[in-house]
Amino acid sequence: MRPGNRLAIGMERVLPPLALFSLVVLLWYLATEVIWDRPYRLIPGPGQVARAAAENAGRLASAAGLTAAAALCGFALSLTAGCLVAFGFSQSRILQRSFYPYAVFLQTVPIVAVAPLIVFWFDYGFQSVVVVSFILSLFPIITNAATGLTAVDANLLELFELYNASRWQVLWKLRLPHAVPYLVAGARISSGLAVIGAIVGEISAGYGSERFGLGYIIFQTSGQLKTEELFAAVLASALLGFGIFAAVSRIGEALAGRWQSY
Amino acid sequence: MVFPGGLEALQGIHLELQAGEFVSLVGPSGCGKSTVLRMMAGLLQPTTGDVTVAGLHPRRARREKQDVSFVFQEATLLAWRSVRDNVRLPLELRGIPARQASESVQTLLALVGLTEFEDAYPRQLSGGMRMRASIARALVTRPDLLLMDEPFGSLDEITRQRLNEDLLALWMRDRWTALFVTHNVYEAVFLGGRVLVMSARPGRLVGDFDVPFQYPRPGTLRADPDFARLAGKVSDCLREHA
Ligand SMILES: Nc1ncnc2c1ncn2[C@@H]1O[C@H](COP(=O)(O)OP(=O)(O)O)[C@@H](O)[C@H]1O
Ligand SMILES: [Mg+2]
């Protein structure tokens, strides 16, 4: 592929969402700062949000950094624990039957309801935020990795049996490599959930006031009706989530590129 | 053979292969052809009766001499391995280091015409080339018995004919015993020194035809009136018991 081509393809991918973004901002601007231009508004205009973001840039950046750290810790824990649990599931039917319902419970439990428990066990602060992020991002790793380890083509299993492969060889040369693209797909979903988890965690089990993340700013500014700053914090959260998701996707693509099936 | 759940797949199958023989097995789909192959490979236990390979239980034969290979209907390659590493897999599973395996792998790649594509991944190959890789993988252990389960069933006619001829050339070279399952009568007659016909389920052996044409068989054999006559007889037998 010539570099010019590659650039053109890159533009093709970037331009449509950029155009949509500009359109939405324009409509937003028209609606809030031209058509419905009142002194008191429920929705601030894009200009005001930008100003609030600029004024609070330092605060937002350090908050985003802390939220990112919590999300990445939660994600790393999910990745580790999820792979271990999935591995256990793939090795034993009974293990899978007994634990799977509780894995589902992790996914469906309203996190706000268990937040007091988490605070009770782990105290207010970073570690509790990480736990919430971990709980919210664990499930896709478990299910995807477990599927990848078990949903192996029956003929391939027969092929390995035919050559008298040991259980270890089946695991190492067939099941684990087969699970890689599944795990990558799970990690993509999980990374986004880890960011959501960190923000929810900060709201429900937040930090002391001297160190705070984006979730705390969202909680605080919404209470005080500082909508401009609230919007700026929400946008920062979205950017953070997008950034982490994009990074994980990139790494995943690089890892699983040659796994594409035929 | 009765599967758990009560489905009777096979009934009173008696079949013997001579060493070095190429036998084709035709039958309507669902009649139990794959089941026969899987029993011969020791992947499945018959409910009654027994199967022996070189006088041994198939699983023992496999463990002691490892002389049975299988080609599935799909190429069943590992998507994340290059063609070379796919072909090397059986040797790798036996614990033979890559360097030591390299000569056998290269020989087989050359024989199936894939030397140029040894670094390619399965998704980069056509269906016919994937099947060649699958055959190379089956032969890399120098098996005594090769079981093939409709390996060319999903290929276009021209590719299938090419592969039929190339398969016979490989067989002429090493003379493994071959059991080739197909639902294509012409393919069965072109390849086999014998053609066995199975009835619809529960599968029984209802025909055993000698194929008198000398090996090596040229592609032009397919236009021979005697070839057409024999294929017609096999078809009749198949239709009668479908
Ligand atoms: N593991 C199994 N359990 C139950 N029934 C099976 C199993 N494997 C195959 N069968 C059934 O046995 C019959 C023969 O199957 P198969 O040997 O695959 O036929 P063929 O290869 O001739 O198309 C089919 O009706 C199939 O549904
Ligand atoms: Mg079959």
XYZ file of C-alpha atoms and ligand atoms in Angstrom:
532
model
C 0.000 0.000 0.000
C 1.360 3.440 -0.912
C 1.560 5.999 1.911
C -0.820 8.286 0.023
C -3.377 5.514 -0.036
C -2.989 4.834 3.616
C -3.536 8.511 4.408
C -6.647 8.519 2.239
C -7.997 5.492 4.079
C -7.175 7.133 7.402
C -9.089 10.238 6.320
C -12.012 8.084 5.231
C -12.236 6.736 8.750
C -11.719 10.020 10.551
C -13.733 12.409 8.407
C -17.297 11.086 8.885
C -17.253 11.132 12.700
C -15.497 14.528 12.617
C -18.151 15.916 10.287
C -20.909 14.543 12.512
C -19.240 16.069 15.554
C -19.053 19.498 13.895
C -22.699 19.268 12.898
C -23.799 18.378 16.427
C -21.742 21.215 17.924
C -23.217 23.614 15.403
C -26.790 22.559 16.215
C -25.972 22.684 19.885
C -24.575 26.184 19.470
C -27.596 27.374 17.475
C -30.037 25.877 19.967
C -28.401 27.197 23.126
C -26.657 30.417 22.212
C -28.708 31.780 19.299
C -32.299 30.500 19.289
C -32.868 29.938 22.981
C -30.589 32.607 24.332
C -31.813 33.108 27.893
C -29.760 34.093 30.908
C -30.642 30.923 32.781
C -30.421 27.679 30.834
C -30.553 24.006 31.647
C -28.098 23.296 28.889
C -25.000 25.460 28.535
C -23.763 26.308 25.065
C -20.604 24.872 23.567
C -18.778 28.164 24.014
C -19.539 28.256 27.724
C -18.494 24.638 28.172
C -15.248 25.333 26.338
C -14.618 28.320 28.578
C -15.341 26.283 31.708
C -13.016 23.568 30.447
C -10.244 26.077 29.817
C -10.661 27.743 33.222
C -10.588 24.400 35.016
C -8.092 22.730 32.713
C -5.605 21.894 35.448
C -8.247 20.543 37.795
C -9.867 18.490 35.038
C -6.571 17.109 33.824
C -5.427 15.942 37.228
C -8.888 14.493 37.894
C -8.803 12.691 34.546
C -5.373 11.338 35.428
C -6.625 9.912 38.700
C -9.731 8.429 37.051
C -7.572 6.942 34.308
C -5.278 5.380 36.907
C -8.240 3.829 38.742
C -9.775 2.592 35.482
C -6.512 1.052 34.297
C -5.995 -0.672 37.649
C -9.562 -2.023 37.530
C -9.057 -3.142 33.945
C -5.762 -4.855 34.731
C -7.379 -6.674 37.645
C -10.276 -7.760 35.423
C -7.914 -9.007 32.782
C -5.932 -11.061 35.267
C -8.804 -12.381 37.353
C -11.053 -12.860 34.301
C -8.474 -14.997 32.520
C -7.882 -17.099 35.621
C -11.603 -17.653 36.198
C -12.159 -18.463 32.516
C -9.288 -20.896 32.631
C -10.851 -22.595 35.655
C -14.199 -22.746 33.857
C -12.617 -24.339 30.815
C -10.899 -27.000 32.899
C -13.850 -28.078 34.980
C -17.522 -28.322 34.182
C -18.458 -28.370 37.859
C -16.449 -25.239 38.557
C -18.185 -23.495 35.677
C -21.667 -24.666 36.741
C -21.150 -23.544 40.336
C -19.537 -20.180 39.718
C -21.157 -18.935 36.546
C -24.348 -17.656 38.223
C -22.236 -15.508 40.527
C -20.306 -14.122 37.600
C -23.672 -13.155 36.095
C -24.611 -11.629 39.446
C -21.529 -9.380 39.203
C -22.791 -8.125 35.891
C -26.389 -7.526 36.923
C -25.973 -6.239 40.489
C -26.804 -2.526 40.740
C -23.409 -1.246 41.766
C -24.882 1.635 43.764
C -26.546 -0.939 45.992
C -23.303 -2.663 46.913
C -21.223 0.513 47.049
C -21.793 0.930 50.809
C -20.468 -2.606 51.311
C -17.404 -1.863 49.237
C -16.778 1.277 51.260
C -17.299 -0.731 54.430
C -14.708 -3.289 53.353
C -12.188 -1.109 51.571
C -12.818 2.339 53.036
C -13.267 5.524 51.015
C -10.600 6.174 48.486
C -8.719 4.983 45.436
C -8.853 1.279 46.285
C -12.661 1.276 46.472
C -12.891 3.037 43.136
C -10.648 0.377 41.657
C -12.884 -2.344 43.113
C -15.994 -0.848 41.514
C -14.190 -0.504 38.202
C -13.030 -4.109 38.517
C -16.527 -5.442 39.269
C -18.060 -3.604 36.333
C -15.414 -4.661 33.820
C -14.861 -8.285 34.827
C -17.743 -10.084 33.144
C -16.891 -9.618 29.436
C -13.394 -10.949 30.063
C -14.709 -14.077 31.778
C -17.348 -14.905 29.186
C -15.221 -14.135 26.158
C -12.117 -15.920 27.392
C -14.184 -18.929 28.510
C -15.901 -19.090 25.121
C -12.558 -18.836 23.352
C -11.128 -21.660 25.424
C -14.076 -23.995 24.982
C -15.659 -23.251 21.583
C -12.911 -25.018 19.662
C -13.850 -26.788 16.422
C -14.642 -30.440 17.230
C -12.572 -31.619 14.256
C -9.506 -29.813 15.564
C -9.943 -31.544 18.914
C -10.214 -34.872 17.079
C -7.100 -34.023 15.097
C -5.150 -33.425 18.294
C -6.538 -36.628 19.783
C -5.532 -38.509 16.669
C -1.933 -37.453 17.204
C -2.145 -38.472 20.861
C -1.746 -34.883 22.037
C -1.547 -34.483 25.794
C -4.073 -32.376 27.677
C -1.326 -29.819 28.093
C -0.634 -29.706 24.339
C -4.330 -29.283 23.582
C -4.424 -26.383 26.000
C -1.206 -24.722 24.933
C -1.301 -25.244 21.191
C -5.041 -25.213 20.557
C -7.265 -23.736 23.251
C -5.118 -20.804 24.370
C -4.257 -19.519 20.897
C -7.870 -20.041 19.859
C -8.978 -17.834 22.757
C -6.788 -14.869 21.829
C -9.188 -13.051 19.473
C -12.083 -13.714 21.867
C -10.073 -12.266 24.713
C -9.175 -9.211 22.639
C -12.849 -8.588 21.861
C -13.692 -8.974 25.549
C -10.897 -6.621 26.561
C -12.225 -3.903 24.257
C -15.652 -4.004 25.876
C -14.136 -4.337 29.317
C -11.854 -1.308 28.919
C -14.818 0.996 28.298
C -16.673 -0.492 31.260
C -13.618 0.020 33.469
C -13.761 3.776 32.823
C -17.494 3.867 33.550
C -16.792 1.815 36.663
C -14.120 4.248 37.851
C -16.454 7.213 37.440
C -19.373 5.457 39.110
C -16.964 4.334 41.815
C -15.826 7.898 42.437
C -19.440 9.012 42.755
C -20.458 6.219 45.099
C -17.243 5.479 46.989
C -15.245 8.587 46.166
C -12.081 9.948 47.549
C -11.248 12.436 50.252
C -11.571 15.998 48.999
C -7.894 16.671 48.448
C -7.636 14.055 45.661
C -10.531 13.664 43.301
C -11.339 12.198 39.924
C -13.797 13.138 37.188
C -16.627 11.270 38.913
C -16.252 13.451 41.969
C -16.320 16.636 39.841
C -19.456 15.389 38.091
C -21.091 14.637 41.441
C -20.073 17.943 43.000
C -20.907 20.245 40.074
C -24.275 18.617 39.447
C -25.166 19.213 43.086
C -24.204 22.872 42.747
C -25.879 23.307 39.347
C -22.579 24.346 37.781
C -23.700 22.962 34.460
C -20.842 24.360 32.374
C -18.241 22.642 34.504
C -20.415 19.544 34.722
C -20.542 19.342 30.950
C -16.826 19.872 30.699
C -16.242 16.996 33.141
C -18.656 14.720 31.283
C -16.899 15.467 28.012
C -13.538 14.777 29.638
C -14.887 11.421 30.863
C -16.075 10.575 27.370
C -12.688 11.483 25.915
C -10.928 9.413 28.544
C -13.142 6.395 27.857
C -12.646 6.795 24.141
C -8.882 7.112 24.518
C -8.543 3.985 26.621
C -10.881 2.054 24.348
C -8.910 3.144 21.266
C -5.592 2.214 22.864
C -6.831 -1.225 23.902
C -8.308 -1.780 20.432
C -5.007 -0.855 18.810
C -3.011 -3.193 21.018
C -5.597 -5.900 20.438
C -5.428 -5.519 16.667
C -1.657 -5.746 16.752
C -1.854 -8.885 18.902
C -4.641 -10.691 17.100
C -3.900 -9.613 13.533
C -2.758 -12.985 12.345
C -5.575 -14.736 14.155
C -8.139 -13.712 11.546
C -9.935 -16.890 10.609
C -10.573 -17.999 7.063
C -23.204 -48.694 15.841
C -25.927 -47.169 18.021
C -25.441 -43.614 19.308
C -26.528 -42.647 22.803
C -30.121 -41.582 22.302
C -30.889 -44.696 20.320
C -30.030 -43.650 16.781
C -28.800 -46.690 14.907
C -26.196 -45.346 12.520
C -24.532 -48.493 11.227
C -25.686 -52.079 10.927
C -23.441 -55.090 10.411
C -20.590 -53.405 8.606
C -17.835 -55.816 7.672
C -14.964 -54.393 5.759
C -11.334 -55.259 5.266
C -8.624 -53.201 3.648
C -5.440 -54.756 2.252
C -2.234 -52.901 3.017
C -1.477 -50.432 0.250
C -4.983 -50.566 -1.172
C -6.962 -47.479 -2.228
C -10.624 -47.980 -1.355
C -13.431 -45.519 -2.013
C -16.585 -45.480 0.076
C -19.739 -43.878 -1.316
C -23.138 -43.502 0.275
C -25.957 -41.016 0.707
C -25.334 -38.313 3.274
C -26.205 -39.278 6.827
C -25.664 -42.983 6.160
C -22.726 -43.246 8.574
C -19.630 -42.822 6.393
C -17.967 -40.435 8.812
C -18.883 -42.756 11.652
C -17.016 -45.602 9.941
C -13.928 -43.443 9.518
C -14.012 -42.207 13.083
C -14.258 -45.766 14.370
C -11.274 -46.759 12.258
C -9.306 -43.841 13.669
C -10.180 -44.909 17.197
C -12.023 -41.665 17.806
C -15.238 -43.576 18.397
C -15.936 -46.982 19.969
C -18.336 -49.264 18.105
C -21.234 -50.459 20.305
C -20.722 -54.000 19.085
C -17.979 -55.645 17.084
C -14.416 -54.505 16.786
C -12.003 -52.628 14.602
C -8.351 -53.472 14.145
C -5.541 -51.639 12.423
C -2.562 -53.858 11.626
C -3.997 -56.346 14.119
C -4.225 -53.808 16.942
C -6.997 -51.765 18.479
C -6.920 -48.437 16.538
C -6.045 -46.467 19.638
C -3.173 -48.819 20.427
C -2.010 -48.796 16.844
C -1.988 -45.038 17.047
C -0.060 -44.977 20.298
C 2.491 -47.568 19.367
C 3.115 -46.827 15.734
C 1.191 -43.632 15.149
C 0.375 -44.706 11.674
C -3.122 -43.329 11.136
C -3.898 -39.925 9.628
C -7.185 -38.228 8.916
C -8.258 -35.601 6.387
C -11.497 -33.867 7.298
C -14.074 -32.360 5.006
C -12.879 -28.911 6.019
C -9.163 -28.179 5.937
C -9.221 -27.686 9.751
C -6.006 -25.691 9.769
C -4.944 -23.551 12.705
C -5.736 -20.008 11.563
C -2.908 -18.483 13.583
C -0.182 -20.660 12.117
C 1.553 -20.361 8.778
C 1.159 -23.176 6.263
C 4.576 -24.495 7.231
C 3.756 -24.594 10.932
C 0.398 -26.207 10.226
C 2.068 -28.986 8.272
C 4.633 -29.379 11.037
C 1.965 -29.726 13.764
C 1.773 -33.559 13.919
C 5.545 -33.812 14.286
C 5.529 -31.057 16.870
C 2.891 -32.921 18.880
C 5.189 -35.920 18.865
C 7.919 -33.784 20.371
C 10.113 -33.554 17.283
C 12.024 -30.241 17.276
C 11.288 -27.834 14.430
C 14.739 -28.114 12.922
C 14.578 -31.877 12.763
C 11.078 -31.772 11.287
C 12.011 -29.244 8.664
C 13.102 -31.729 6.001
C 9.882 -33.759 6.102
C 7.838 -30.573 6.111
C 9.662 -29.135 3.107
C 9.348 -32.411 1.202
C 5.604 -32.542 1.754
C 5.133 -28.867 0.909
C 6.948 -29.472 -2.358
C 4.887 -32.585 -3.101
C 1.587 -30.748 -2.694
C 2.931 -27.683 -4.514
C 2.828 -25.241 -1.630
C 6.525 -24.419 -1.244
C 5.934 -20.845 -2.354
C 3.193 -20.404 0.199
C 4.896 -21.862 3.255
C 4.829 -18.504 5.048
C 1.219 -17.716 4.134
C -1.601 -17.976 6.634
C -4.636 -20.145 5.866
C -6.895 -17.141 5.232
C -4.581 -16.082 2.399
C -5.055 -19.373 0.533
C -7.799 -20.597 -1.777
C -9.961 -23.527 -0.690
C -7.993 -25.935 -2.887
C -4.675 -24.772 -1.483
C -5.940 -25.108 2.069
C -6.925 -28.681 1.314
C -3.447 -29.321 -0.099
C -1.993 -28.047 3.164
C -4.338 -30.324 5.067
C -3.207 -33.334 3.000
C 0.440 -32.401 3.505
C -0.172 -32.279 7.241
C -1.778 -35.725 7.148
C 1.116 -37.230 5.208
C 3.986 -35.600 7.079
C 4.016 -38.423 9.633
C 4.338 -40.985 6.805
C 1.144 -42.780 7.853
C 0.344 -46.351 6.897
C -3.384 -45.631 6.844
C -4.946 -42.437 5.538
C -8.622 -41.838 6.225
C -10.255 -39.093 4.149
C -13.743 -37.781 4.841
C -15.104 -36.069 1.723
C -11.985 -33.909 1.570
C -12.849 -32.333 -1.780
C -16.579 -32.004 -1.220
C -16.572 -28.227 -1.052
C -14.234 -27.566 -3.996
C -15.160 -26.639 -7.536
C -15.064 -29.405 -10.158
C -11.789 -28.440 -11.872
C -9.925 -28.087 -8.585
C -11.373 -31.360 -7.406
C -10.175 -33.190 -10.534
C -6.687 -31.715 -10.191
C -6.523 -32.748 -6.571
C -7.787 -36.246 -7.387
C -4.914 -36.723 -9.826
C -2.353 -35.231 -7.438
C -3.642 -37.392 -4.596
C -3.155 -40.526 -6.703
C 0.382 -39.434 -7.542
C 1.140 -39.074 -3.824
C -0.380 -42.468 -3.164
C 1.623 -44.095 -5.983
C 4.752 -42.709 -4.386
C 4.292 -44.077 -0.879
C 1.423 -46.553 -1.130
C -0.278 -45.903 2.144
C -3.575 -47.699 2.630
C -6.368 -45.292 1.783
C -10.037 -45.155 2.680
C -11.623 -42.288 0.801
C -15.176 -41.250 1.630
C -17.145 -39.283 -0.929
C -20.670 -38.904 -2.196
C -19.380 -38.373 -5.713
C -19.518 -41.617 -7.708
C -17.092 -40.443 -10.411
C -14.524 -39.416 -7.863
C -14.934 -42.773 -6.104
C -14.337 -44.731 -9.304
C -11.491 -42.528 -10.511
C -9.547 -42.939 -7.269
C -10.369 -46.357 -5.906
C -9.060 -49.791 -6.742
C -12.289 -50.821 -5.050
C -15.513 -48.917 -4.526
C -17.729 -49.769 -1.571
C -21.349 -48.620 -1.537
C -23.337 -47.953 1.616
C -27.108 -47.867 1.998
C -29.127 -45.114 3.629
C -29.364 -45.184 7.431
C -28.821 -47.496 9.187
C -25.762 -47.819 6.972
C -24.936 -51.249 5.571
C -22.443 -52.254 2.909
C -24.499 -53.053 -0.177
C -21.935 -53.069 -2.942
C -18.268 -53.863 -3.491
C -17.004 -53.053 -6.986
C -13.552 -53.854 -8.348
C -12.168 -51.060 -10.472
C -10.019 -52.686 -13.161
C -8.193 -49.598 -14.460
C -4.424 -49.621 -14.083
C -2.579 -47.018 -12.064
C -1.267 -44.449 -12.882
C -4.632 -43.236 -14.111
C -4.570 -40.306 -16.514
C -7.243 -37.585 -16.307
C -8.533 -38.760 -19.685
C -9.780 -41.944 -18.025
C -12.869 -39.962 -17.054
C -13.910 -39.922 -20.734
C -13.439 -43.672 -21.162
C -16.691 -45.583 -21.948
C -15.714 -48.367 -19.518
C -15.239 -45.758 -16.806
C -18.699 -44.347 -17.516
C -20.217 -47.851 -17.505
C -18.722 -48.724 -14.120
C -19.724 -45.362 -12.634
C -23.226 -46.052 -13.923
C -23.310 -49.426 -12.172
C -22.178 -47.872 -8.893
C -24.816 -45.142 -9.271
C -27.523 -47.753 -9.855
C -26.483 -49.612 -6.736
C -26.497 -46.393 -4.749
C -29.929 -45.389 -6.015
C -31.370 -48.832 -5.317
C -30.480 -48.593 -1.619
C -31.023 -44.877 -0.992
N -22.148 -38.265 18.076
C -23.342 -38.562 17.524
N -24.440 -38.725 18.293
C -25.629 -39.010 17.754
N -25.854 -39.181 16.450
C -24.803 -39.038 15.604
C -23.498 -38.707 16.095
N -22.657 -38.622 15.041
C -23.406 -38.880 13.951
N -24.681 -39.131 14.277
C -25.765 -39.506 13.350
O -25.403 -40.714 12.726
C -25.769 -40.693 11.364
C -24.557 -40.937 10.509
O -23.699 -39.837 10.603
P -22.392 -39.671 9.708
O -21.503 -40.823 9.952
O -21.836 -38.324 9.983
O -22.984 -39.732 8.237
P -22.285 -39.366 6.840
O -20.851 -39.047 7.109
O -22.464 -40.567 5.990
O -23.023 -38.194 6.277
C -26.407 -39.344 11.103
O -27.800 -39.503 11.123
C -25.935 -38.490 12.234
O -26.903 -37.528 12.540
Mg -19.844 -37.223 6.857
